[in-house]
XYZ file of C-alpha atoms in Angstrom:
404
model
C -2.856 91.279 -23.656
C -0.621 88.983 -25.780
C 0.969 85.976 -24.119
C 4.728 85.994 -23.731
C 6.737 84.347 -26.510
C 8.076 81.597 -24.190
C 4.612 80.422 -23.195
C 3.491 80.154 -26.837
C 6.469 77.966 -27.724
C 5.857 75.774 -24.765
C 2.187 75.262 -25.722
C 3.063 74.492 -29.335
C 5.722 71.973 -28.281
C 3.298 70.281 -25.927
C 0.719 69.909 -28.657
C 3.192 68.403 -31.055
C 4.192 65.784 -28.451
C 0.585 64.829 -27.730
C -0.461 64.341 -31.361
C 2.582 62.446 -32.712
C 1.965 58.836 -33.794
C 3.504 56.050 -31.740
C 6.249 54.204 -33.553
C 6.392 51.026 -31.378
C 3.969 48.821 -29.416
C 3.475 49.850 -25.783
C 5.553 47.917 -23.223
C 3.648 46.274 -20.352
C 4.036 48.264 -17.211
C 5.611 46.501 -14.259
C 3.539 46.573 -11.044
C 4.445 49.447 -8.832
C 3.574 47.540 -5.635
C 4.003 43.867 -4.597
C 1.011 41.537 -4.479
C -1.206 41.718 -1.431
C -0.715 38.504 0.580
C -1.506 37.469 4.123
C 1.003 38.138 6.847
C 3.238 35.320 8.046
C 2.624 36.221 11.680
C -1.104 36.974 11.634
C -3.724 34.799 13.309
C -6.104 34.726 10.332
C -6.990 31.629 8.337
C -5.420 33.036 5.185
C -2.148 33.634 7.032
C -2.142 30.072 8.356
C -2.899 28.776 4.861
C 0.006 30.775 3.445
C 2.390 29.412 6.092
C 1.316 25.849 5.297
C 1.725 26.379 1.545
C 5.201 27.797 2.055
C 6.112 24.875 4.310
C 4.839 22.331 1.759
C 6.780 24.100 -0.988
C 9.972 23.955 1.068
C 9.603 20.219 1.720
C 8.723 19.438 -1.913
C 11.728 21.386 -3.213
C 14.221 19.945 -0.724
C 17.400 18.930 -2.594
C 17.970 15.703 -0.614
C 16.155 13.210 1.585
C 18.111 14.271 4.663
C 17.106 17.900 4.111
C 13.480 16.868 3.590
C 13.458 14.943 6.874
C 15.036 17.914 8.644
C 12.409 20.314 7.315
C 9.551 17.914 8.080
C 10.503 17.573 11.747
C 11.818 21.085 12.310
C 8.810 22.496 14.194
C 8.756 21.213 17.777
C 5.471 21.131 19.656
C 4.054 18.935 22.387
C 3.392 15.443 21.011
C 2.059 12.153 22.314
C 4.724 9.504 22.889
C 3.438 6.093 21.739
C 5.055 3.103 23.448
C 4.809 -0.158 21.461
C 5.098 -2.209 24.673
C 2.514 -0.684 26.981
C 0.484 -1.478 30.104
C -2.638 0.226 28.708
C -5.771 -1.856 28.333
C -6.990 -2.524 24.773
C -4.140 -0.466 23.371
C -4.257 -2.299 20.038
C -7.534 -0.585 19.017
C -6.116 2.838 19.851
C -2.939 2.119 17.884
C -5.017 1.024 14.891
C -6.842 4.364 15.019
C -3.609 6.372 15.314
C -2.021 4.603 12.337
C -5.134 3.869 10.193
C -4.420 0.154 10.341
C -6.767 -2.791 9.864
C -5.828 -5.957 11.758
C -6.431 -9.267 9.950
C -6.012 -12.527 11.941
C -3.590 -15.048 10.444
C -0.764 -14.575 7.974
C -1.247 -13.481 4.340
C -1.428 -16.095 1.623
C 1.990 -17.496 0.668
C 3.315 -18.230 -2.781
C 4.693 -21.479 -4.097
C 6.919 -23.546 -1.812
C 10.547 -23.763 -2.931
C 11.624 -27.187 -4.076
C 14.873 -28.844 -5.046
C 18.330 -28.708 -3.514
C 17.923 -25.045 -2.525
C 14.912 -25.696 -0.283
C 15.598 -25.141 3.452
C 15.945 -28.255 5.575
C 13.589 -28.193 8.547
C 15.627 -30.709 10.558
C 18.740 -28.541 10.205
C 16.870 -25.481 11.447
C 15.545 -27.474 14.406
C 19.077 -28.577 15.331
C 20.287 -24.960 15.178
C 17.487 -23.875 17.512
C 18.323 -26.716 19.918
C 21.999 -25.724 19.921
C 21.119 -22.120 20.735
C 18.793 -23.293 23.492
C 21.385 -25.607 25.041
C 24.028 -22.893 24.834
C 22.028 -20.570 27.059
C 20.374 -23.094 29.385
C 22.980 -25.835 29.805
C 26.505 -25.113 28.574
C 26.963 -21.660 30.090
C 25.533 -22.638 33.521
C 24.282 -19.202 34.518
C 23.958 -19.772 38.242
C 23.687 -16.165 39.393
C 20.209 -14.735 39.737
C 19.351 -11.798 37.465
C 18.466 -8.398 38.832
C 14.855 -7.394 39.338
C 12.969 -7.119 36.018
C 16.138 -8.140 34.145
C 15.364 -11.812 33.634
C 14.591 -11.335 29.935
C 18.086 -9.939 29.356
C 19.655 -12.859 31.236
C 18.666 -15.831 29.035
C 15.926 -15.077 26.415
C 17.703 -12.082 24.844
C 21.019 -13.909 24.126
C 19.064 -16.959 22.977
C 16.975 -14.922 20.524
C 20.042 -13.097 19.189
C 21.956 -16.321 18.579
C 18.905 -18.032 17.084
C 18.261 -15.235 14.570
C 21.902 -14.996 13.483
C 22.146 -18.792 13.074
C 18.891 -19.115 11.117
C 19.631 -16.165 8.842
C 23.102 -17.559 8.063
C 21.707 -21.033 7.385
C 18.955 -19.679 5.124
C 21.337 -17.491 3.133
C 21.761 -20.206 0.503
C 17.981 -20.540 0.061
C 17.289 -16.807 0.142
C 19.941 -14.657 -1.621
C 18.395 -11.558 -0.067
C 19.505 -12.707 3.385
C 23.065 -13.163 2.139
C 23.310 -9.396 1.480
C 21.365 -8.354 4.575
C 22.494 -6.346 7.593
C 21.730 -7.347 11.196
C 21.241 -4.589 13.790
C 21.441 -5.388 17.503
C 19.153 -3.185 19.628
C 18.813 -0.396 17.041
C 16.826 2.807 17.478
C 13.691 3.105 15.309
C 11.792 6.401 15.388
C 8.866 7.905 13.523
C 6.943 11.185 13.870
C 3.563 11.862 12.256
C 0.319 13.853 12.593
C -3.185 12.434 12.888
C -6.353 14.409 13.726
C -6.829 17.916 15.112
C -7.172 19.451 18.551
C -7.679 22.893 20.135
C -4.796 24.332 22.124
C -6.148 24.784 25.639
C -3.314 26.649 27.387
C -0.435 28.984 26.706
C -0.152 31.980 24.428
C -1.574 29.914 21.532
C -4.830 29.160 23.365
C -7.756 28.595 21.013
C -5.756 27.739 17.915
C -6.387 24.507 16.031
C -3.322 22.278 15.858
C -2.739 18.795 14.428
C -2.383 15.985 16.954
C 1.256 14.920 16.870
C 2.646 11.452 17.681
C 6.120 9.988 18.091
C 7.190 6.331 18.335
C 10.597 5.524 19.830
C 11.171 1.803 19.442
C 14.101 -0.488 20.228
C 13.770 -4.051 18.865
C 16.083 -6.746 20.118
C 17.411 -7.415 16.611
C 16.343 -6.490 13.090
C 17.288 -7.470 9.539
C 17.650 -4.822 6.823
C 17.996 -5.665 3.133
C 18.972 -3.638 0.019
C 15.862 -4.695 -1.914
C 12.239 -4.093 -1.049
C 10.081 -7.091 -0.124
C 7.206 -7.863 -2.534
C 3.704 -6.720 -1.669
C 1.188 -9.074 -0.069
C -1.863 -7.416 -1.689
C -2.219 -4.615 -4.283
C -1.855 -1.008 -3.167
C -5.567 -0.168 -3.564
C -6.809 -3.475 -2.151
C -10.112 -3.078 -0.294
C -9.553 -4.851 3.001
C -12.804 -6.198 4.519
C -12.122 -4.901 8.052
C -12.590 -1.378 9.372
C -10.308 0.940 11.292
C -11.566 1.441 14.872
C -12.897 4.935 15.557
C -11.851 6.363 18.938
C -13.803 9.474 19.944
C -11.623 10.324 22.934
C -8.370 12.158 23.333
C -5.229 10.019 23.540
C -4.889 11.202 27.159
C -7.570 8.662 28.064
C -5.443 5.673 26.959
C -3.363 7.120 28.688
C -0.676 8.767 26.549
C 1.486 11.635 27.757
C 2.864 14.637 25.901
C 6.499 15.580 25.630
C 8.462 18.029 23.536
C 11.788 17.018 22.003
C 13.357 16.414 18.589
C 11.033 14.974 15.950
C 13.065 12.026 14.704
C 12.560 9.659 11.757
C 15.052 6.788 11.734
C 15.022 3.170 10.498
C 18.171 2.075 12.334
C 20.652 3.405 9.771
C 21.451 6.627 7.949
C 19.880 7.643 4.659
C 22.979 6.757 2.629
C 23.024 3.130 3.843
C 22.349 0.738 0.909
C 20.266 -1.568 3.140
C 17.396 0.888 3.444
C 14.492 -1.591 3.410
C 13.202 -3.639 6.298
C 12.908 -7.417 6.363
C 12.123 -8.665 9.884
C 12.195 -7.319 13.426
C 12.486 -9.437 16.570
C 11.029 -8.024 19.782
C 11.292 -9.308 23.334
C 8.397 -8.740 25.729
C 9.702 -7.112 28.963
C 9.367 -8.816 32.344
C 6.642 -6.434 33.517
C 4.370 -7.590 30.659
C 5.027 -11.313 30.896
C 2.168 -13.767 30.669
C 2.445 -14.881 34.320
C 2.042 -11.339 35.647
C -1.028 -10.697 33.468
C -2.627 -13.972 34.541
C -1.949 -13.152 38.184
C -3.605 -9.736 37.718
C -6.671 -11.421 36.142
C -5.899 -9.846 32.741
C -5.781 -12.962 30.593
C -7.637 -11.156 27.773
C -4.802 -8.611 27.540
C -2.113 -11.170 26.637
C -2.932 -11.104 22.927
C -3.548 -7.342 23.096
C 0.040 -6.799 24.242
C 1.412 -8.730 21.255
C -0.908 -7.009 18.753
C -0.180 -3.514 20.033
C 3.558 -4.194 19.853
C 3.325 -5.553 16.321
C 1.132 -2.724 14.974
C 3.113 0.157 16.501
C 6.585 -1.229 15.781
C 5.913 -2.264 12.199
C 4.072 0.958 11.352
C 6.980 3.063 12.613
C 9.525 0.956 10.717
C 7.695 0.795 7.376
C 6.629 4.457 7.495
C 10.210 5.545 8.186
C 11.361 3.419 5.226
C 8.799 5.173 3.004
C 10.032 8.598 4.108
C 13.608 7.508 3.379
C 12.406 7.063 -0.231
C 10.998 10.605 -0.432
C 7.322 10.000 0.417
C 5.410 11.885 3.112
C 1.863 12.920 4.020
C 1.528 15.384 1.097
C 3.233 13.017 -1.374
C 1.687 9.644 -0.631
C 3.345 6.339 -1.436
C 3.070 4.973 -4.974
C 4.013 1.420 -3.963
C 3.427 -0.606 -0.786
C 6.133 -1.041 1.842
C 6.274 -4.411 3.578
C 7.973 -5.567 6.777
C 7.603 -8.453 9.236
C 8.027 -8.998 12.966
C 8.453 -11.830 15.459
C 7.457 -11.005 19.054
C 8.391 -13.322 21.898
C 8.781 -13.511 25.650
C 11.381 -16.283 25.365
C 8.843 -19.120 25.345
C 5.808 -17.925 23.363
C 6.108 -16.502 19.856
C 3.764 -14.449 17.665
C 4.283 -13.546 13.994
C 3.166 -10.356 12.219
C 3.277 -9.000 8.656
C 2.611 -5.341 7.858
C 1.921 -3.540 4.589
C 2.024 0.267 4.508
C -0.410 1.566 1.882
C -0.670 5.218 2.885
C 1.166 7.969 4.704
C -1.635 10.532 4.201
C -2.844 10.555 7.803
C -3.428 14.278 8.349
C -6.953 15.697 8.269
C -6.400 17.457 4.943
C -4.665 14.558 3.188
C -7.062 11.891 4.507
C -10.299 13.486 3.274
C -10.704 11.369 0.111
C -8.197 8.619 0.855
C -9.686 5.095 0.701
C -6.372 3.354 1.413
C -5.734 1.577 4.713
C -2.652 0.030 6.213
C -2.927 -3.694 6.896
C -1.417 -5.820 9.666
C -1.640 -9.612 9.687
C -0.878 -11.462 12.917
C -1.076 -14.838 14.613
C -1.828 -15.753 18.193
C 1.173 -16.512 20.359
C 2.100 -20.166 20.848
C 4.856 -22.146 22.472
C 8.136 -22.646 20.672
C 8.790 -26.027 22.277
C 6.470 -28.741 21.035
C 6.223 -31.850 18.944
C 4.674 -30.044 15.974
C 6.286 -27.453 13.753
C 4.225 -24.529 15.092
C 7.327 -22.373 15.502
C 9.549 -23.458 12.629
C 7.036 -23.201 9.795
C 6.035 -19.541 10.432
C 9.622 -18.546 11.240
C 10.807 -20.304 8.088
C 8.215 -18.452 6.063
C 9.113 -15.074 7.637
C 12.855 -15.456 7.121
C 12.547 -16.941 3.629
C 10.533 -13.988 2.302
C 10.150 -13.301 -0.586
C 10.578 -16.981 -1.511
C 7.565 -18.205 0.454
């Protein structure tokens, strides 16, 4: 039986279409389905890796420093609150482990001494210190007794504030950097970072591996900020002879306690402030940690520990916050060192510290092949009042940086 006429035409037309030559190159076909990626909400390792990569991409592509800081501290979890002035025994070794800091006794080597008419006069600085001392102890005649544990705010705090303002004003001619500096009275200094890993032991996230989070909330008595960065003490990749202490216990054993609140990074001023680099901090030891109380409790070996722990924690938080104000963070490590200094006192005894931040890569992933270490130099505490220049020479060197 012959096929209908319509079917024959259809078959002939189909054959002609199949055997015609192609006139143009074939166009690449677009994928019909999106790429297969891990879920954002899954519990798998690939999903966690994808969330981290997306978070890193967001922080790297942030349009401003303020937005980068907001993204970095957006996720709130329980974190250990590190107190620079603490009652804990041997806290300085724990703080070195948390911040990857090596402590070196003494101050770093100084450069050439300034000479000529611009050199600071030591006798003038001594007279300024005597005037500040007489102002608080003799001229004002503070007869009323201070409240309990408020003795440091009664005389030593005003004395230290007046002393720092007088010395910085007098040294402005010798150090032009001090002439353009900014003095902050009782500023807030905050820093948030991650160091190590732990397993979540309670809650709906039980069993997951989380980074160990830390937060420092510091309040120095007075600090000096400058518009220009201080010069480095040693090169960035300098191999310091000491080692960072290794603590194989949880921070709960120090003890440290966990809290959950805003993750804040702050140097004492906003990001747009031109004085965004640190020069020197001045801290006052509280009454509960005074030398007499430690001696009475038979803890004479903890006197120097208190000063070292305060210097390491405070200077790390300040210098690390300065580095993050310049756009660096744990996944984009610093390309130049950040330097700051500190003077810690209880009103009678003084200790001097210098800190150089060489790395912000403190997370487990970023610290795998990172030979850099942060360095803290410090002196033992000694009396301000004496026949020798034990106080004025280190304070002169600290305030005259970078001249000395």
